[in-house]
């Protein structure tokens, strides 16, 4: 049997170049595919888990008051906001004594489960398995532990998206491989054709014994084109990486910034106020009678109303102010670069006037109000948590005093 190395000596140079190019291209593609698959696995896994954590944060914050007062109706309304949440399996609001206030199951068959008691903890916990994740989020109202949210979600969307990505990568790699095969043939011919021309020319000179015949070989190098092709491929990969690194920061119903974005912005606002010695106002807006609209006219009309309200609030704000939807019917406005309480009060008055104006939605006249609580940093708070809690206190005072009104924290009316 002839050794492979000896066989290789008999191969034409065009065949040698073709197979060496194909081996080199395959060696380059495999690590790229592996790196892409590993990167996508961890990037998608992180993104899906972050989405589930954000859901838990939103529900936990929205249910704090209901947990504190044992309000089953409000608890059910809060859990109902999870309807349509991707991959959700079940959610439970558990009081601090371990009893369940309300539960929500996506699969109706799971409602037959008889769970009467949970061991709650004041520490945030996550239990991750191959198929699902269970989050236990402690809920606090004004720094007082009132219970826990138990939220369980499957990881089906992660595996679905990873499967599609793997399929696309493999198809792209296969198409790229076959395209590279054609390129390799072209490159090998481009390299060997000038050599064959040179051999023919030298053979002609040998046969004709005419040493005056010039040897002309036109060579066109394809290495530069191959290098640019790989550069373009890497450019597309970088663009895709940047796209994958972007997180969702906006509410799907209203299109405005969501609570996740709000938590980042309020940290920045308080930090800027500390750094530059300025003030920062937080306005919490809770809609009055919004639940009645949802119950009587349906969530579709409720969503249209929320979009209209977000537009109303935006139209009354200054260019530098920021609006967020932080709960089902709760909004927040961050007002910076001002130390004038009267200006903030005027903005709040305009918001109430705009929201409380009756609106016609799909042949239904809809009328809601707004209770607004305002707190100022550093006048009323020394950190972000205190700023949020004082604004909440002022908002609840506005609710208590008849709704559709404004309360600034520090007024005697805001003491609950």
Coordinates of C-alpha atoms in Angstrom, one line a residue:
X1 CA 0.0 0.0 0.0
X2 CA 1.4 3.4 -1.0
X3 CA 1.7 5.8 1.9
X4 CA -0.4 9.0 1.7
X5 CA 2.6 11.3 1.7
X6 CA 3.9 9.5 -1.4
X7 CA 0.5 9.7 -3.1
X8 CA 0.5 13.4 -2.3
X9 CA 3.7 13.8 -4.4
X10 CA 1.8 12.6 -7.5
X11 CA -1.1 14.9 -7.1
X12 CA -1.4 17.9 -9.4
X13 CA -0.7 21.2 -7.7
X14 CA -4.3 22.4 -8.5
X15 CA -5.7 19.4 -6.5
X16 CA -3.3 20.1 -3.6
X17 CA -4.3 23.7 -3.5
X18 CA -8.0 22.8 -3.6
X19 CA -7.9 20.4 -0.7
X20 CA -5.6 22.5 1.4
X21 CA -8.0 25.4 0.9
X22 CA -10.9 23.3 1.9
X23 CA -9.2 22.0 5.0
X24 CA -8.2 25.5 6.0
X25 CA -11.7 26.9 5.5
X26 CA -13.3 24.0 7.5
X27 CA -10.7 24.6 10.3
X28 CA -11.7 28.2 10.4
X29 CA -15.5 27.6 10.3
X30 CA -15.7 25.1 13.1
X31 CA -14.3 27.3 15.9
X32 CA -16.5 30.2 14.7
X33 CA -19.6 28.0 14.8
X34 CA -18.6 26.7 18.3
X35 CA -17.9 30.2 19.6
X36 CA -21.2 31.5 18.2
X37 CA -23.2 28.6 19.7
X38 CA -21.5 28.9 23.2
X39 CA -21.9 32.7 23.2
X40 CA -25.6 32.5 22.1
X41 CA -26.3 29.9 24.7
X42 CA -25.2 32.1 27.6
X43 CA -26.5 35.3 26.0
X44 CA -30.0 33.9 25.4
X45 CA -30.0 32.1 28.8
X46 CA -29.2 35.4 30.6
X47 CA -31.8 37.4 28.6
X48 CA -34.6 34.9 29.3
X49 CA -33.8 34.7 33.0
X50 CA -33.6 38.5 33.2
X51 CA -37.1 38.8 31.6
X52 CA -38.5 36.4 34.2
X53 CA -36.8 38.3 37.0
X54 CA -38.2 41.6 35.7
X55 CA -41.7 40.0 35.8
X56 CA -41.2 39.0 39.4
X57 CA -40.0 42.5 40.3
X58 CA -43.0 44.1 38.7
X59 CA -45.5 41.8 40.3
X60 CA -43.8 42.0 43.7
X61 CA -43.8 45.8 43.8
X62 CA -47.4 46.0 42.6
X63 CA -48.7 43.5 45.2
X64 CA -47.0 45.0 48.3
X65 CA -50.1 46.9 49.4
X66 CA -52.4 43.9 48.8
X67 CA -50.1 41.7 50.8
X68 CA -50.0 44.1 53.7
X69 CA -53.7 44.4 54.0
X70 CA -54.6 40.9 52.9
X71 CA -56.6 42.2 50.0
X72 CA -57.5 39.1 47.9
X73 CA -59.1 41.2 45.2
X74 CA -56.1 43.4 44.6
X75 CA -53.8 40.4 44.8
X76 CA -55.9 38.6 42.1
X77 CA -55.8 41.7 39.9
X78 CA -52.0 41.9 40.3
X79 CA -51.5 38.2 39.4
X80 CA -53.9 38.6 36.5
X81 CA -51.4 41.0 35.0
X82 CA -49.3 37.9 34.3
X83 CA -51.8 36.6 31.8
X84 CA -50.0 36.1 28.6
X85 CA -46.6 36.1 30.2
X86 CA -44.3 33.8 28.2
X87 CA -43.5 30.5 29.8
X88 CA -45.2 31.2 33.1
X89 CA -46.3 28.1 34.9
X90 CA -47.7 29.4 38.2
X91 CA -47.4 32.2 40.7
X92 CA -48.4 32.5 44.4
X93 CA -48.7 35.5 46.7
X94 CA -47.8 34.0 50.2
X95 CA -48.3 35.9 53.4
X96 CA -45.4 36.2 55.9
X97 CA -47.1 33.4 58.0
X98 CA -46.8 31.0 55.1
X99 CA -50.4 31.0 54.0
X100 CA -51.3 31.6 50.4
X101 CA -53.2 34.8 49.7
X102 CA -53.8 34.1 46.0
X103 CA -52.5 31.7 43.3
X104 CA -52.4 31.9 39.6
X105 CA -52.0 28.9 37.2
X106 CA -51.6 29.0 33.5
X107 CA -52.7 25.4 33.0
X108 CA -56.2 25.0 34.5
X109 CA -55.4 21.4 35.4
X110 CA -52.8 22.7 37.8
X111 CA -55.5 24.5 39.8
X112 CA -56.4 21.2 41.4
X113 CA -53.2 21.3 43.3
X114 CA -53.8 21.8 47.0
X115 CA -51.0 23.9 48.4
X116 CA -51.9 25.4 51.7
X117 CA -48.5 26.5 53.1
X118 CA -45.1 27.8 52.0
X119 CA -42.0 28.4 54.0
X120 CA -41.3 32.0 53.2
X121 CA -38.0 33.8 53.5
X122 CA -36.8 37.4 53.6
X123 CA -34.0 36.5 51.3
X124 CA -34.4 36.5 47.5
X125 CA -34.0 32.9 46.2
X126 CA -33.8 31.2 42.8
X127 CA -34.0 27.5 42.1
X128 CA -32.9 26.8 38.5
X129 CA -33.3 23.4 36.9
X130 CA -32.9 22.2 33.3
X131 CA -36.6 22.7 32.5
X132 CA -37.7 25.7 34.7
X133 CA -36.8 28.4 37.2
X134 CA -38.6 29.1 40.5
X135 CA -38.1 32.6 42.0
X136 CA -39.0 33.4 45.6
X137 CA -39.0 37.2 46.0
X138 CA -39.6 38.7 49.4
X139 CA -42.1 41.6 49.4
X140 CA -41.6 44.7 51.6
X141 CA -43.9 47.6 52.2
X142 CA -42.1 50.6 53.7
X143 CA -39.2 48.3 54.7
X144 CA -41.6 45.9 56.5
X145 CA -41.7 42.3 55.3
X146 CA -45.3 41.4 54.3
X147 CA -44.8 38.1 52.4
X148 CA -43.3 36.5 49.3
X149 CA -44.0 36.1 45.6
X150 CA -43.4 32.5 44.4
X151 CA -43.1 32.6 40.6
X152 CA -42.3 29.5 38.5
X153 CA -41.6 29.7 34.8
X154 CA -40.4 27.1 32.2
X155 CA -37.4 27.6 30.0
X156 CA -39.2 26.5 26.8
X157 CA -38.7 29.9 25.0
X158 CA -34.9 29.7 25.7
X159 CA -34.7 26.2 24.2
X160 CA -36.9 27.2 21.2
X161 CA -34.8 30.3 20.5
X162 CA -31.6 28.3 20.9
X163 CA -32.8 25.6 18.6
X164 CA -33.7 28.1 15.9
X165 CA -30.4 29.9 16.3
X166 CA -28.5 26.5 16.0
X167 CA -30.5 25.7 12.9
X168 CA -29.7 29.1 11.3
X169 CA -26.0 28.9 12.2
X170 CA -25.7 25.3 10.8
X171 CA -27.6 26.3 7.6
X172 CA -25.5 29.4 7.2
X173 CA -22.3 27.5 7.9
X174 CA -23.3 24.8 5.3
X175 CA -24.1 27.4 2.7
X176 CA -20.9 29.2 3.5
X177 CA -19.0 25.9 3.2
X178 CA -20.4 25.1 -0.3
X179 CA -19.8 28.7 -1.3
X180 CA -16.2 28.4 -0.1
X181 CA -15.8 25.2 -2.1
X182 CA -16.6 27.1 -5.3
X183 CA -14.3 29.9 -4.2
X184 CA -11.5 27.4 -3.5
X185 CA -11.8 25.9 -7.0
X186 CA -11.7 29.4 -8.4
X187 CA -8.6 30.3 -6.3
X188 CA -6.8 27.1 -7.1
X189 CA -7.4 27.7 -10.8
X190 CA -6.4 31.3 -10.5
X191 CA -3.1 30.2 -8.9
X192 CA -2.4 27.2 -11.2
X193 CA -3.5 28.8 -14.5
X194 CA -0.6 31.2 -14.6
X195 CA 1.7 28.3 -13.8
X196 CA 0.3 26.3 -16.6
X197 CA 0.7 29.3 -18.9
X198 CA 4.3 29.5 -17.8
X199 CA 4.9 25.8 -18.5
X200 CA 3.3 26.1 -21.9
X201 CA 5.4 29.1 -22.7
X202 CA 8.6 27.4 -21.6
X203 CA 7.7 24.2 -23.4
X204 CA 7.1 26.2 -26.6
X205 CA 10.5 27.8 -26.2
X206 CA 12.1 24.4 -25.7
X207 CA 10.3 22.9 -28.8
X208 CA 10.9 25.8 -31.1
X209 CA 14.3 26.7 -29.8
X210 CA 13.3 30.3 -30.1
X211 CA 14.8 32.0 -27.0
X212 CA 13.6 35.4 -28.2
X213 CA 9.9 34.5 -27.6
X214 CA 8.8 36.5 -24.5
X215 CA 7.2 34.6 -21.6
X216 CA 4.1 36.6 -20.6
X217 CA 1.9 35.4 -17.7
X218 CA -1.0 37.4 -16.5
X219 CA -1.7 36.6 -12.8
X220 CA -4.6 37.8 -10.7
X221 CA -4.2 37.3 -7.0
X222 CA -7.5 36.3 -5.1
X223 CA -6.1 36.3 -1.6
X224 CA -7.1 39.9 -1.1
X225 CA -10.7 39.1 -2.1
X226 CA -10.8 36.2 0.3
X227 CA -9.5 38.4 3.1
X228 CA -12.2 41.0 2.4
X229 CA -14.9 38.3 2.4
X230 CA -13.8 37.1 5.9
X231 CA -13.7 40.7 7.0
X232 CA -17.3 41.3 5.9
X233 CA -18.4 38.1 7.6
X234 CA -16.8 39.2 10.9
X235 CA -18.4 42.6 10.5
X236 CA -21.8 41.0 10.3
X237 CA -21.1 38.9 13.4
X238 CA -20.1 42.1 15.4
X239 CA -23.3 43.8 14.3
X240 CA -25.3 40.8 15.5
X241 CA -23.5 40.8 18.9
X242 CA -24.4 44.4 19.4
X243 CA -28.0 43.6 18.6
X244 CA -28.1 40.7 21.1
X245 CA -26.6 42.9 23.9
X246 CA -29.6 45.3 23.8
X247 CA -32.1 44.8 26.6
X248 CA -35.8 45.6 26.4
X249 CA -36.5 48.8 28.3
X250 CA -39.9 49.8 27.1
X251 CA -43.5 48.8 28.1
X252 CA -45.2 46.8 25.3
X253 CA -48.7 48.4 26.0
X254 CA -47.9 52.1 26.1
X255 CA -44.5 52.2 24.4
X256 CA -43.0 54.3 27.2
X257 CA -40.2 53.3 29.5
X258 CA -40.9 50.4 31.9
X259 CA -40.0 49.8 35.6
X260 CA -36.7 48.3 34.8
X261 CA -35.6 51.5 33.0
X262 CA -37.2 53.5 35.8
X263 CA -35.0 51.8 38.4
X264 CA -31.9 52.7 36.5
X265 CA -32.9 56.3 35.8
X266 CA -33.9 57.1 39.4
X267 CA -30.5 55.9 40.5
X268 CA -28.9 58.2 38.0
X269 CA -31.1 61.2 38.9
X270 CA -30.4 60.8 42.6
X271 CA -26.7 60.4 41.9
X272 CA -26.7 63.6 39.8
X273 CA -28.5 65.5 42.5
X274 CA -25.9 64.4 45.0
X275 CA -23.0 65.2 42.7
X276 CA -24.1 68.6 41.6
X277 CA -26.1 69.7 44.7
X278 CA -29.4 70.0 42.8
X279 CA -32.9 68.6 43.4
X280 CA -34.9 65.7 41.9
X281 CA -38.7 65.3 42.2
X282 CA -40.5 62.0 41.9
X283 CA -44.1 62.0 41.0
X284 CA -46.1 58.8 41.5
X285 CA -49.4 58.7 39.5
X286 CA -52.0 56.1 40.4
X287 CA -55.2 56.0 38.2
X288 CA -58.5 56.3 40.0
X289 CA -61.3 53.9 38.9
X290 CA -59.2 52.2 36.3
X291 CA -60.1 48.8 37.5
X292 CA -63.8 49.5 36.8
X293 CA -62.9 50.3 33.2
X294 CA -61.1 47.0 32.8
X295 CA -63.9 45.0 34.5
X296 CA -66.7 46.6 32.6
X297 CA -65.2 47.2 29.2
X298 CA -62.4 44.7 29.0
X299 CA -58.6 44.8 29.0
X300 CA -58.5 45.9 25.3
X301 CA -60.3 49.2 26.2
X302 CA -58.1 49.4 29.3
X303 CA -54.9 49.2 27.2
X304 CA -56.2 51.9 24.8
X305 CA -56.9 54.1 27.8
X306 CA -53.4 53.5 29.2
X307 CA -51.9 54.5 25.8
X308 CA -54.1 57.7 25.8
X309 CA -53.1 58.5 29.4
X310 CA -49.4 58.1 28.7
X311 CA -49.8 60.5 25.8
X312 CA -51.7 62.9 28.0
X313 CA -48.9 62.9 30.6
X314 CA -46.2 63.2 28.0
X315 CA -47.9 66.3 26.5
X316 CA -47.8 68.1 29.9
X317 CA -44.2 67.3 30.7
X318 CA -41.1 69.3 29.9
X319 CA -38.5 68.1 27.5
X320 CA -36.1 67.0 30.2
X321 CA -38.7 65.1 32.3
X322 CA -39.0 61.3 32.1
X323 CA -42.2 59.2 32.2
X324 CA -42.4 55.5 33.1
X325 CA -45.1 52.9 33.6
X326 CA -44.2 51.1 36.8
X327 CA -47.3 49.1 37.4
X328 CA -50.7 48.1 36.0
X329 CA -52.2 51.5 36.4
X330 CA -49.3 53.3 38.0
X331 CA -47.0 55.8 36.4
X332 CA -43.9 57.7 37.6
X333 CA -42.5 61.0 36.4
X334 CA -38.9 62.1 37.2
X335 CA -38.4 65.8 37.2
X336 CA -34.9 67.1 37.3
X337 CA -33.1 70.5 36.9
X338 CA -35.6 72.4 38.9
X339 CA -35.9 73.6 42.5
X340 CA -39.4 75.2 42.1
X341 CA -42.1 73.3 43.9
X342 CA -44.7 75.5 42.2
X343 CA -43.6 74.4 38.7
X344 CA -43.9 70.8 39.8
X345 CA -47.3 71.4 41.2
X346 CA -48.4 73.1 37.9
X347 CA -47.3 70.0 36.0
X348 CA -49.2 67.8 38.3
X349 CA -52.3 70.0 38.0
X350 CA -52.1 69.7 34.2
X351 CA -51.7 66.0 34.4
X352 CA -54.8 65.6 36.5
X353 CA -56.8 67.9 34.3
X354 CA -55.7 66.0 31.1
X355 CA -56.4 62.6 32.6
X356 CA -59.7 63.4 34.1
X357 CA -61.1 64.7 30.9
X358 CA -63.8 62.2 29.6
X359 CA -62.7 60.2 26.6
X360 CA -64.6 58.3 23.9
X361 CA -63.1 54.8 23.2
X362 CA -64.8 52.5 20.8
X363 CA -68.2 54.2 21.4
X364 CA -67.7 54.1 25.2
X365 CA -67.3 57.2 27.3
X366 CA -64.5 56.6 29.7
X367 CA -63.7 58.8 32.7
X368 CA -60.9 58.1 35.2
X369 CA -59.0 60.3 37.6
X370 CA -55.5 60.3 39.1
X371 CA -54.1 60.5 42.6
X372 CA -50.6 62.0 42.5
X373 CA -48.0 61.9 45.3
X374 CA -44.8 64.0 45.0
X375 CA -41.5 63.7 46.9
X376 CA -38.3 65.7 46.6
X377 CA -34.7 64.7 46.9
X378 CA -33.0 65.7 49.1
X379 CA -35.7 67.6 50.9
X380 CA -37.9 64.6 51.7
X381 CA -35.5 61.6 51.2
X382 CA -31.8 60.7 51.6
X383 CA -31.7 57.9 49.1
X384 CA -33.6 56.2 46.3
X385 CA -35.6 53.9 48.4
X386 CA -36.7 56.7 50.7
X387 CA -37.6 58.9 47.8
X388 CA -39.8 56.1 46.3
X389 CA -41.5 55.3 49.7
X390 CA -42.2 59.0 50.5
X391 CA -43.7 59.5 47.0
X392 CA -45.9 56.4 47.5
X393 CA -47.0 57.7 50.9
X394 CA -48.0 61.0 49.4
X395 CA -49.9 59.2 46.7
X396 CA -51.8 57.1 49.2
X397 CA -52.6 60.3 51.1
X398 CA -54.1 61.7 47.9
X399 CA -56.2 58.5 47.5
X400 CA -57.3 58.8 51.1
X401 CA -58.3 62.5 50.7
X402 CA -60.8 61.9 47.9
X403 CA -58.8 60.8 44.9
X404 CA -58.1 62.9 41.8
X405 CA -55.9 65.2 43.9
X406 CA -52.2 66.0 44.6
X407 CA -50.2 65.6 47.8
X408 CA -46.6 66.7 48.4
X409 CA -44.8 64.6 51.0
X410 CA -44.3 66.6 54.1
X411 CA -47.7 68.2 54.2
X412 CA -49.7 67.2 57.2
X413 CA -52.2 65.4 54.9
X414 CA -49.6 62.9 53.8
X415 CA -49.1 61.3 57.2
X416 CA -50.7 57.9 57.0

